[in-house]
Amino acid sequence: MNIKKRIEQLIEKINEHNHQYYVLNNPIISDGEFDRLFKELEILENKYPEHKYSFSPTQRVGSKPITDFGTIEHQTPMLSLSNAMNKDELSAFHSQIKKRLQIDSVNYIAEPKLDGLGVELVYSDGLLLHGSTRGDGFVGEDITHNLRTIQSIPLKLRNIEKTPPLLIEIRGEVFIEKNDFIKLNKYQIKQGKQTFANPRNAAAGSLRQLDPTITASRPLSIFCYEIGIVKGYVFKNHLSLLKTLKLWGLPVNPLIQPVTEDLGIIEYQKKLEKIRNHLPYEIDGTVFKINNYSQRKLLGTRSRSPRWAIAGKFKAQQATTIVQTIKIQVGRTGALTPVAHLKPVTVSGVTVRKATLHNQDEIERKDIRIGDTVLIERAGDVIPKVQKVITEKRPKNSIRFTFPEQCPVCNQDTYKATNEAIWRCGNIKCPKQLKRRIQHFTSKLALNVEGLGEKIIDLLVDKGYLKSITDIFLLNKNKLAALEGLGSKSAENLIQAIEQSKTTTFSKFIYGLGIRNVGEYIAKLYAKHFSGNVDKFLNTSLTELESINGVGPIVAKETMYFLSNKSTKQLIKNCIDKHLLLKTNNKPKEEFLSNKIFVFTGSLNTLKRNQSKEIINDLGGKTSNTISKKTDYLVAGPGAGSKLKKAQELKVTILNEKDFLKIIKK
Ligand code: IVH
């Protein structure tokens, strides 16, 4: 048989067996036979690289880790769902639909709401072109290299010979099964690595890897449930879409079923609530979607969620346990939070050891005492809460908790602002506050110093190496290497991470300062308003802050309070003058490359990839890691790979380094 034919035949066979194994859970050949086919394909492909197809099962894991995540725009926004918290709200949804559509009966498709990570897979002519996270709903991160490693995702759609869709955005949820999650955490412990708090975090962490070999080693699964744009194919309704996705080889949840009216909805809700703990994966509710597409169209969408669907939330999971003690936790803003330390108890597969008691009023209102048996609740990812005390079980020797008048860490007197329920430690130098402030300043959404975890920060503050957030820039390798449990290699990596963190944006820096009520969103508004000018920000006024659209009076007041402290102001100035290099993250004034999409392949001599990407972003352009019809330019350097070939096929403009530099210099 001719080589090309044999390779194609092997690909088809292996893909078929993968589908049987990973999607249908029904392997029809032994592992040994499968390995033999795979080996034969590998050998042939290595010998005849001209017949190496992107959809070959040998090509799931790319050869090199990527250096940075590109972005991918969703052609149809990835919306979220509005919630119904109980039966009444589900019935109200159904009544609204009937009223809006002026009909008496509605057919829905009922689905489990999977507790994973929403992703998008784009197939062009049946081939997986790229995949991304949901991101902000409009633009997601390009995680093609990682999604390709999920064996149940077909690299080439099945059964599309007669009617291949030209282009289709398929949406689904990536998750890790409960059993696989336990195994993964055990493995992490064995490897001395950090464990994951829950299956969702494990799935998210696995998809956000630069190195696809790590993702490939994680037991990720997917169920597909919606589509965005589709070209060259028409679906009759949602049920027929799901059937077609299944036919094309994509995993579709077997618990999906049609239901009618609110009775059908509520029955399904009850059924899933009953079986949720017995399912192999976590679900946090149900989703009800109108089956009929023209009805969906008539109803339309709100800004963030469609009117034709609703998520039915489950009641929070509960358990009873004993309050062994109550301790005060000091946060970065000095807030003293009482935390109940509980006898460990499992709630929906997660061991709960602590529950927040919020504040003194809450303890008094619920009359929670040490020794009490309490009912605790865990809703999704939220920190567990003590719902109520089972007073019948109160032991005679239960102890009332007395809120401390001094901070348990630094002994400074505590204070409570009028209209606030929270007691605070007012000592800005309180070591615990400092530790948490540094942790916040270096966290992912702020300066993102990789490898600087809670333990190391605590040690560094305790040793007196860190007395303010900016002291992290004064650390050196020797100081770090001397810390318990930190070898010289890790110390070196950490110094490098600190060095890299110095190039940041105004908004990340402001967010990292930890001003009360100033989250990521407000920090971005400030960045935009002050055009990245720190001096202007330091000298702002209450009136100016309140004039910013989206900034309310409380936020403005907190910001002014923060800035009224002279030493804080000095600290910010020092940080900017001596350590940081702030890039602008405003909408570029220069729209020279407005929305032009660049892809890179091969190496560049003058600029690093990251630098080139930043320049393109600053000029209003975008970058991606994959070539598609939407790509405007491919910048190809020596060692250019398959992207060059694909760009030629798709007639994308190809630039060498010189041309590229000319464009950006212009
Ligand atoms: S449909 C416009 N179906 O829930 C429709 N979403 O809160 C939006 N999710 O971002 C998605 N299971 O990540 C849909 N069966 C399901 C789902 C589901 C889980 C997630 C998804 C989405 C979020 C919306």
XYZ file of C-alpha atoms and ligand atoms in Angstrom:
690
model
C 0.000 0.000 0.000
C 1.218 3.464 -0.717
C 2.769 5.295 2.265
C 0.406 8.264 2.205
C -2.607 5.943 2.197
C -1.230 3.821 5.046
C -0.546 6.934 7.154
C -4.081 8.183 6.533
C -5.488 4.781 7.356
C -3.506 4.603 10.604
C -4.656 8.099 11.614
C -8.239 7.126 10.990
C -7.910 3.868 12.923
C -6.189 5.475 15.906
C -8.641 8.372 16.001
C -11.471 5.849 15.908
C -10.003 3.904 18.838
C -9.395 7.121 20.758
C -13.042 8.025 20.242
C -14.140 4.571 21.454
C -11.894 4.862 24.503
C -12.165 8.485 25.564
C -15.609 9.517 24.363
C -17.644 6.325 24.400
C -15.744 4.685 27.294
C -15.837 1.504 25.278
C -12.376 0.410 24.059
C -12.516 -2.237 21.364
C -8.826 -3.131 21.125
C -6.172 -3.883 23.723
C -3.637 -1.262 24.853
C -0.917 -3.338 23.229
C -2.619 -3.328 19.818
C -3.241 0.407 20.134
C 0.413 1.064 20.991
C 1.531 -0.948 17.961
C -0.622 1.134 15.602
C 0.634 4.354 17.228
C 4.276 3.285 16.975
C 3.856 2.357 13.307
C 2.364 5.781 12.595
C 5.172 7.558 14.449
C 7.823 5.677 12.524
C 6.195 6.397 9.163
C 5.674 10.070 9.960
C 9.272 10.472 11.045
C 10.457 8.830 7.860
C 8.045 10.773 5.651
C 7.543 14.150 7.362
C 5.802 15.454 4.253
C 2.850 13.293 5.316
C 2.650 14.606 8.879
C -0.877 15.990 9.287
C -1.853 18.512 11.977
C -4.759 16.249 12.929
C -2.587 13.184 13.386
C -2.894 11.693 16.895
C 0.892 11.949 17.188
C 0.595 15.721 16.945
C -1.473 16.373 20.058
C 1.424 17.659 22.119
C 3.472 20.336 20.368
C 7.210 20.144 20.673
C 8.014 23.290 22.636
C 6.355 25.176 25.494
C 4.949 28.519 24.416
C 6.366 31.708 25.965
C 3.165 33.646 26.358
C -0.581 33.234 25.831
C -1.916 34.999 22.772
C -5.509 36.152 22.605
C -8.426 34.972 20.507
C -11.518 36.991 19.845
C -14.787 35.075 20.033
C -16.765 35.879 16.905
C -19.952 35.555 18.945
C -19.540 36.645 22.593
C -19.434 33.867 25.168
C -22.233 34.967 27.460
C -22.928 33.788 30.956
C -26.230 32.649 32.445
C -28.623 34.317 34.829
C -29.478 32.278 37.902
C -32.671 30.975 39.453
C -32.058 30.320 43.127
C -35.175 28.224 43.790
C -38.323 26.655 42.324
C -40.226 29.936 42.295
C -37.547 31.659 40.271
C -37.518 28.768 37.800
C -41.304 29.038 37.407
C -41.001 32.801 37.036
C -38.505 32.265 34.203
C -40.958 29.986 32.413
C -43.824 32.481 32.886
C -41.679 35.297 31.502
C -40.838 33.239 28.428
C -44.512 32.424 27.774
C -45.455 36.056 28.242
C -42.705 37.397 26.013
C -43.359 34.876 23.248
C -47.113 34.927 23.792
C -47.317 31.146 23.776
C -48.775 28.582 26.174
C -46.226 25.837 26.029
C -42.427 25.823 25.841
C -39.931 23.063 25.048
C -36.611 23.252 26.810
C -33.425 21.254 26.759
C -32.316 20.522 30.296
C -28.600 20.123 30.979
C -26.345 19.683 33.989
C -24.361 22.833 34.780
C -20.825 21.542 34.831
C -18.459 23.051 37.350
C -15.398 23.447 35.197
C -13.975 25.957 32.800
C -15.823 27.291 29.771
C -13.774 26.968 26.590
C -14.248 27.474 22.873
C -13.030 25.167 20.115
C -12.943 26.559 16.601
C -13.090 24.082 13.733
C -12.408 25.205 10.216
C -13.319 22.741 7.469
C -13.590 20.100 10.164
C -10.078 20.646 11.555
C -9.402 22.024 15.021
C -8.043 25.477 14.242
C -7.694 26.900 17.721
C -9.164 26.895 21.186
C -9.466 29.514 23.877
C -10.718 30.322 27.342
C -13.887 32.328 27.847
C -11.863 35.339 29.079
C -14.068 38.398 29.416
C -16.617 36.836 27.062
C -15.312 38.754 24.051
C -11.644 37.854 23.990
C -10.119 34.748 25.556
C -6.646 33.352 25.963
C -5.273 31.167 23.226
C -4.878 27.732 24.828
C -4.896 25.731 21.597
C -1.657 23.968 22.535
C -3.276 22.673 25.738
C -6.736 21.846 24.407
C -5.142 19.738 21.673
C -3.755 17.447 24.384
C -7.247 16.494 25.612
C -7.756 13.109 24.016
C -11.550 13.349 23.842
C -11.353 16.511 21.716
C -11.221 15.433 18.069
C -8.480 17.160 16.085
C -10.635 16.375 13.043
C -14.410 16.128 13.241
C -15.850 12.706 12.404
C -18.586 11.959 9.875
C -18.366 15.303 8.088
C -17.485 14.028 4.621
C -20.750 15.129 3.026
C -21.452 18.313 4.930
C -18.410 19.780 6.654
C -19.146 23.044 8.459
C -16.892 25.745 7.011
C -16.326 27.306 10.391
C -17.834 26.637 13.772
C -17.202 27.892 17.312
C -18.054 25.029 19.682
C -18.393 25.809 23.380
C -17.994 23.381 26.235
C -16.730 22.869 29.738
C -13.358 21.366 30.579
C -13.297 19.606 33.923
C -11.551 16.943 35.981
C -13.526 13.997 37.332
C -13.703 13.645 41.121
C -11.665 10.406 41.196
C -9.046 11.782 38.853
C -8.819 14.885 41.036
C -8.044 12.820 44.145
C -5.406 10.865 42.219
C -3.905 14.079 40.853
C -3.589 15.632 44.314
C -1.968 12.472 45.661
C 0.515 12.638 42.811
C 1.180 16.330 43.475
C 1.952 15.558 47.133
C 4.293 12.758 46.100
C 6.109 15.169 43.806
C 6.350 17.788 46.573
C 4.099 20.079 44.560
C 1.155 22.168 45.612
C -2.243 20.449 45.713
C -5.403 21.923 44.186
C -8.312 23.129 46.309
C -10.979 21.543 44.091
C -11.416 19.900 40.685
C -12.285 23.219 39.025
C -9.051 24.880 40.186
C -7.135 21.817 39.052
C -8.728 22.031 35.588
C -8.087 25.775 35.370
C -4.470 25.389 36.469
C -3.953 22.600 33.971
C -5.283 24.662 31.073
C -3.132 27.667 31.970
C 0.167 25.891 31.388
C 2.726 27.217 28.960
C 4.080 23.714 28.544
C 1.531 21.394 26.894
C 3.317 18.283 28.188
C 2.119 19.234 31.692
C -1.456 19.656 30.456
C -1.214 16.355 28.609
C -0.358 14.637 31.895
C -3.525 15.966 33.572
C -6.777 13.960 33.353
C -8.889 16.607 31.625
C -12.339 15.878 30.217
C -14.818 17.974 28.263
C -18.525 18.129 27.481
C -19.744 20.391 24.692
C -23.056 22.214 24.981
C -23.353 25.313 22.750
C -22.047 26.981 19.642
C -21.132 30.501 18.652
C -20.776 31.370 15.009
C -21.402 28.689 12.409
C -20.772 28.999 8.684
C -21.760 26.504 6.053
C -24.077 24.461 8.231
C -27.572 24.913 9.618
C -28.933 23.312 12.768
C -32.648 22.822 13.216
C -32.718 23.363 16.958
C -30.622 22.844 20.080
C -31.407 19.143 20.389
C -30.341 18.499 16.834
C -27.176 20.547 17.436
C -26.261 18.343 20.400
C -26.958 15.194 18.365
C -24.767 16.499 15.562
C -21.928 17.417 17.926
C -22.057 13.855 19.197
C -22.017 12.503 15.667
C -18.977 14.660 14.930
C -17.149 12.949 17.786
C -17.467 15.608 20.466
C -18.400 14.522 23.978
C -21.935 15.562 24.930
C -23.315 15.013 28.428
C -25.585 11.936 28.552
C -27.875 13.530 31.178
C -29.095 16.159 28.731
C -32.786 15.717 27.925
C -35.787 17.630 26.577
C -38.300 18.871 29.163
C -41.495 20.896 28.848
C -43.100 23.641 30.960
C -42.088 24.560 34.496
C -43.141 21.138 35.751
C -40.553 19.466 33.532
C -37.946 22.005 34.618
C -38.566 21.478 38.324
C -38.647 17.718 38.020
C -35.244 17.746 36.264
C -33.864 20.132 38.879
C -34.957 17.758 41.653
C -33.578 14.730 39.832
C -30.133 16.269 39.359
C -29.972 17.635 42.875
C -30.611 14.106 44.097
C -27.928 12.442 41.997
C -25.288 15.200 41.990
C -23.136 13.609 44.702
C -23.136 10.298 42.868
C -21.971 11.728 39.543
C -18.312 11.206 38.632
C -17.850 14.962 38.036
C -18.943 18.097 39.873
C -22.007 20.022 38.808
C -23.239 23.166 40.496
C -26.706 23.337 39.029
C -28.762 22.810 35.914
C -29.228 24.800 32.727
C -32.541 25.132 30.895
C -32.378 26.355 27.321
C -35.132 26.931 24.822
C -34.882 24.300 22.120
C -36.355 26.330 19.277
C -33.856 28.678 17.600
C -36.388 31.144 16.219
C -37.860 31.533 19.695
C -34.344 32.154 21.014
C -33.879 34.832 18.391
C -37.122 36.542 19.322
C -36.138 36.643 22.970
C -32.607 37.879 22.329
C -29.992 38.560 24.976
C -29.269 40.997 27.793
C -25.788 42.495 27.940
C -24.235 39.462 29.659
C -26.762 36.642 29.461
C -29.355 35.317 27.028
C -33.077 35.621 27.843
C -33.665 32.129 26.467
C -31.744 30.224 29.117
C -31.421 30.041 32.860
C -29.204 28.270 35.352
C -31.002 26.489 38.180
C -28.783 26.739 41.248
C -28.643 23.915 43.759
C -29.199 24.386 47.452
C -25.875 24.789 49.218
C -24.359 21.569 50.513
C -24.588 21.210 54.262
C -23.019 19.179 57.052
C -22.772 19.323 60.828
C -19.538 19.468 62.781
C -18.013 20.858 65.964
C -16.384 24.256 66.557
C -13.069 23.291 68.145
C -11.823 26.821 68.577
C -12.248 30.342 67.221
C -9.210 32.293 66.093
C -8.777 35.808 64.770
C -7.310 36.233 61.328
C -5.684 39.559 60.427
C -6.141 40.625 56.835
C -4.103 42.995 54.720
C -6.349 45.946 55.514
C -6.142 45.181 59.238
C -9.619 43.609 59.349
C -9.929 41.120 62.188
C -12.002 38.175 61.037
C -13.056 35.489 63.477
C -12.599 32.037 61.971
C -14.128 28.876 63.356
C -11.677 25.970 63.381
C -13.836 22.921 62.864
C -13.571 19.212 63.347
C -12.790 18.257 59.702
C -15.906 17.276 57.792
C -16.487 16.356 54.148
C -18.986 18.505 52.254
C -19.601 17.552 48.623
C -16.226 15.868 48.350
C -14.197 18.658 49.947
C -12.792 18.517 53.459
C -13.813 21.597 55.411
C -11.630 22.598 58.350
C -12.460 26.268 58.777
C -15.436 28.538 58.320
C -15.525 32.305 58.429
C -17.645 33.859 61.149
C -17.380 37.301 59.477
C -17.455 39.576 62.549
C -18.364 39.935 66.186
C -22.014 40.776 65.461
C -22.425 37.590 63.467
C -21.021 35.466 66.331
C -23.393 37.148 68.762
C -26.406 37.022 66.494
C -25.978 33.301 65.854
C -24.660 32.729 69.389
C -21.789 30.564 68.195
C -19.677 29.161 71.005
C -16.558 27.003 71.168
C -17.686 23.409 71.584
C -20.964 23.951 69.712
C -22.239 21.593 67.047
C -22.957 23.723 63.998
C -24.582 23.359 60.619
C -22.148 24.493 57.941
C -22.831 25.275 54.320
C -20.656 25.262 51.255
C -21.996 26.843 48.060
C -19.739 26.317 45.043
C -16.337 27.824 45.556
C -17.462 30.120 48.347
C -15.749 29.905 51.758
C -17.859 27.699 54.030
C -20.255 29.468 56.367
C -21.677 28.534 59.728
C -25.393 28.527 59.079
C -26.665 27.911 62.607
C -25.913 26.343 65.939
C -27.663 23.092 66.839
C -28.480 24.337 70.320
C -29.900 20.993 71.429
C -26.398 19.607 71.144
C -24.675 22.423 73.065
C -22.338 20.924 75.681
C -22.414 22.309 79.223
C -18.839 23.495 78.962
C -19.262 25.471 75.711
C -17.267 28.697 75.783
C -18.419 32.120 74.598
C -15.844 33.853 72.448
C -14.561 37.192 73.643
C -13.417 39.416 70.865
C -9.877 40.635 71.606
C -9.341 44.306 72.312
C -5.817 44.100 70.961
C -4.568 42.744 67.678
C -3.505 39.135 68.362
C -0.429 39.652 66.187
C 1.012 43.049 67.188
C -0.959 43.838 70.356
C -2.035 47.264 69.127
C -5.490 48.357 70.329
C -8.221 47.554 67.837
C -10.797 50.037 66.569
C -14.176 49.929 64.864
C -15.260 52.653 62.474
C -18.787 53.988 62.827
C -21.252 52.089 60.648
C -18.826 49.184 60.310
C -19.202 45.745 61.842
C -15.524 44.960 61.502
C -12.860 45.516 64.126
C -9.483 46.486 62.763
C -5.875 46.628 63.768
C -4.735 50.162 62.971
C -1.032 49.394 62.996
C 0.140 49.742 59.408
C 3.363 47.984 60.460
C 1.525 44.966 61.913
C 3.568 42.013 60.575
C 0.470 40.063 59.587
C -0.945 42.976 57.589
C 2.416 43.437 55.951
C 2.629 39.758 55.021
C -0.791 39.803 53.399
C -0.092 43.143 51.687
C 3.072 41.745 50.154
C 1.168 38.630 49.148
C -1.417 40.814 47.421
C 1.203 43.068 45.820
C 2.973 40.080 44.282
C -0.157 38.081 43.400
C -1.124 37.035 39.880
C -3.395 39.980 39.116
C -0.859 42.455 40.533
C 2.910 42.186 39.962
C 2.681 38.434 39.428
C 5.919 37.294 41.061
C 5.866 33.608 40.336
C 7.108 31.356 43.129
C 6.729 33.915 45.941
C 4.137 32.078 47.983
C 2.622 32.705 51.389
C 5.195 30.592 53.250
C 8.222 32.356 51.792
C 6.691 35.788 52.392
C 5.966 34.881 56.020
C 9.546 33.727 56.504
C 10.988 36.837 54.881
C 8.894 39.162 57.029
C 9.677 37.187 60.192
C 13.386 37.367 59.417
C 13.092 41.125 58.989
C 14.094 41.095 55.304
C 10.803 42.643 54.223
C 9.586 45.727 56.060
C 7.517 47.213 53.258
C 6.110 45.948 49.984
C 8.944 47.523 47.998
C 11.583 45.618 49.959
C 10.984 42.676 47.649
C 13.086 44.579 45.109
C 16.009 44.636 47.545
C 16.151 40.872 47.999
C 19.180 39.070 46.700
C 19.942 35.478 45.915
C 22.023 34.887 49.064
C 19.313 36.087 51.413
C 16.779 33.866 49.695
C 18.982 30.802 49.391
C 19.547 30.936 53.161
C 15.818 30.470 53.803
C 14.641 27.109 55.017
C 13.515 24.885 52.200
C 14.623 27.209 49.392
C 17.582 25.933 47.388
C 19.894 28.119 45.354
C 18.115 27.255 42.091
C 14.724 28.315 43.477
C 16.322 31.465 44.908
C 17.720 32.267 41.493
C 14.340 31.667 39.845
C 12.661 33.894 42.385
C 15.125 36.738 41.824
C 14.480 36.390 38.112
C 10.708 36.444 38.686
C 11.040 39.602 40.806
C 13.138 41.171 38.084
C 10.500 40.325 35.465
C 7.696 41.653 37.641
C 9.235 45.118 37.519
C 7.845 45.635 34.047
C 4.180 45.975 34.773
C 1.198 48.180 34.084
C -0.224 51.110 36.005
C -3.437 49.218 36.707
C -1.676 46.103 38.035
C 0.484 48.283 40.245
C -2.490 50.241 41.630
C -4.432 47.024 42.164
C -1.410 45.566 43.982
C -1.314 48.452 46.458
C -4.376 46.908 48.056
C -6.424 50.074 48.508
C -9.698 49.049 50.125
C -12.469 48.507 47.567
C -10.084 49.041 44.649
C -10.183 45.800 42.712
C -8.948 44.969 39.241
C -11.805 46.821 37.554
C -11.434 50.118 39.461
C -7.653 49.947 39.008
C -8.232 49.772 35.248
C -10.578 52.760 35.409
C -7.874 54.712 37.264
C -5.261 53.661 34.720
C -7.461 54.936 31.932
C -8.400 58.179 33.679
C -4.850 59.088 34.729
C -3.363 57.826 31.443
C -0.849 55.849 33.446
C 0.559 59.004 35.101
C 1.346 58.134 38.712
C 2.020 61.745 39.771
C -1.432 62.771 38.618
C -2.901 59.883 40.595
C -0.961 60.801 43.746
C -2.185 64.401 43.542
C -5.805 63.694 42.704
C -8.820 64.985 44.630
C -12.035 63.452 45.883
C -14.018 65.410 43.310
C -11.836 64.177 40.486
C -12.117 60.544 41.598
C -15.890 60.798 41.969
C -16.126 62.211 38.464
C -14.746 58.976 36.977
C -17.539 56.942 35.488
C -17.821 53.716 37.505
C -16.093 55.045 40.649
C -18.539 55.492 43.516
C -18.200 57.764 46.571
C -17.025 54.960 48.907
C -14.263 53.866 46.549
C -13.213 57.485 45.993
C -13.109 58.116 49.742
C -11.072 54.988 50.449
C -8.618 55.937 47.723
C -8.234 59.448 49.128
C -7.775 58.020 52.618
C -5.034 55.759 51.291
C -3.320 58.611 49.498
C -3.572 60.964 52.481
C -0.812 59.030 54.195
C 2.499 60.760 53.425
C 4.671 57.699 53.854
C 2.387 55.659 51.586
C 2.735 58.345 48.928
C 6.506 58.322 49.327
C 6.549 54.553 49.064
C 4.624 54.681 45.783
C 6.930 57.348 44.405
C 10.030 55.368 45.363
C 8.614 52.279 43.825
C 7.987 54.001 40.525
C 11.213 56.020 40.456
C 13.571 53.291 41.559
C 12.112 49.951 40.665
C 9.237 49.723 38.257
C 8.837 50.239 34.569
C 5.183 50.933 33.846
C 3.761 50.084 30.458
C 0.546 51.685 29.411
C -2.514 49.455 29.385
C -4.871 52.084 28.150
C -6.528 51.755 24.843
C -3.656 52.719 22.619
C -3.771 56.286 21.413
C -1.967 55.009 18.372
C -4.458 52.965 16.404
C -1.979 52.511 13.626
C -2.266 48.738 13.541
C -5.876 48.830 14.626
C -6.997 45.231 15.175
C -4.435 43.797 12.767
C -3.588 40.246 13.822
C 0.067 39.168 13.844
C 1.458 35.683 14.243
C 5.164 34.882 14.749
C 7.194 31.915 13.620
C 10.910 31.245 13.807
C 13.369 33.479 15.648
C 13.925 37.232 15.526
C 17.319 38.882 15.929
C 16.491 42.382 17.109
C 13.510 41.874 19.356
C 12.316 39.139 21.664
C 8.873 37.657 20.928
C 7.375 39.189 24.056
C 8.711 42.619 23.211
C 7.360 42.382 19.685
C 3.956 41.347 21.002
C 3.903 44.269 23.428
C 4.793 46.736 20.686
C 2.010 45.374 18.491
C -0.483 45.667 21.339
C 0.662 49.220 22.078
C 0.055 50.104 18.450
C -3.472 48.765 18.582
C -2.789 45.405 16.946
C -3.289 41.887 18.252
C -1.212 38.734 18.317
C -2.141 35.117 18.120
C -0.264 31.836 18.144
C -2.161 30.261 15.311
C -2.616 31.064 11.678
C -6.138 31.420 10.412
C -7.972 33.238 7.660
C -8.224 36.150 10.080
C -4.441 36.528 10.418
C -3.166 39.697 8.721
C 0.586 39.152 8.991
C 2.907 36.275 9.676
C 6.329 37.468 10.856
C 8.672 34.675 9.843
C 12.272 34.394 11.012
C 14.895 31.695 10.555
C 13.602 28.266 11.578
C 10.029 29.098 10.552
C 7.865 25.996 10.834
C 4.480 24.755 9.720
C 2.893 28.170 10.319
C 4.757 29.468 7.289
C 3.291 26.735 5.103
C -0.196 27.358 6.409
C 0.171 31.125 5.932
C 1.173 30.522 2.324
C -1.847 28.295 1.791
C -4.173 30.887 3.311
C -2.475 33.725 1.404
C -1.572 35.593 4.605
C 0.966 38.432 4.127
C 4.376 37.161 5.206
C 6.915 39.590 6.639
C 10.575 39.049 7.370
C 12.138 40.749 10.390
C 13.241 43.763 8.362
C 9.735 44.382 6.942
C 8.247 43.944 10.391
C 10.623 46.484 11.943
C 9.817 48.902 9.129
C 6.105 48.624 9.889
C 6.452 49.187 13.610
C 8.960 52.011 13.178
C 6.549 53.785 10.880
S -24.468 27.482 28.076
C -25.331 31.506 26.648
N -24.495 25.155 29.202
O -21.724 28.163 32.909
C -25.130 30.187 27.215
N -23.022 26.783 30.098
O -22.761 30.794 33.794
C -23.917 30.087 28.022
N -21.679 26.001 31.973
O -19.691 30.216 30.975
C -23.341 28.789 28.209
N -22.482 23.963 32.056
O -18.809 27.879 31.445
C -23.950 26.381 29.219
N -24.622 23.021 30.081
C -24.084 24.233 30.094
C -23.103 24.607 31.040
C -22.597 25.907 30.999
C -21.621 24.810 32.595
C -20.875 27.196 32.358
C -20.189 27.871 31.195
C -20.694 29.289 31.199
C -21.254 29.434 32.566
C -22.386 30.424 32.543
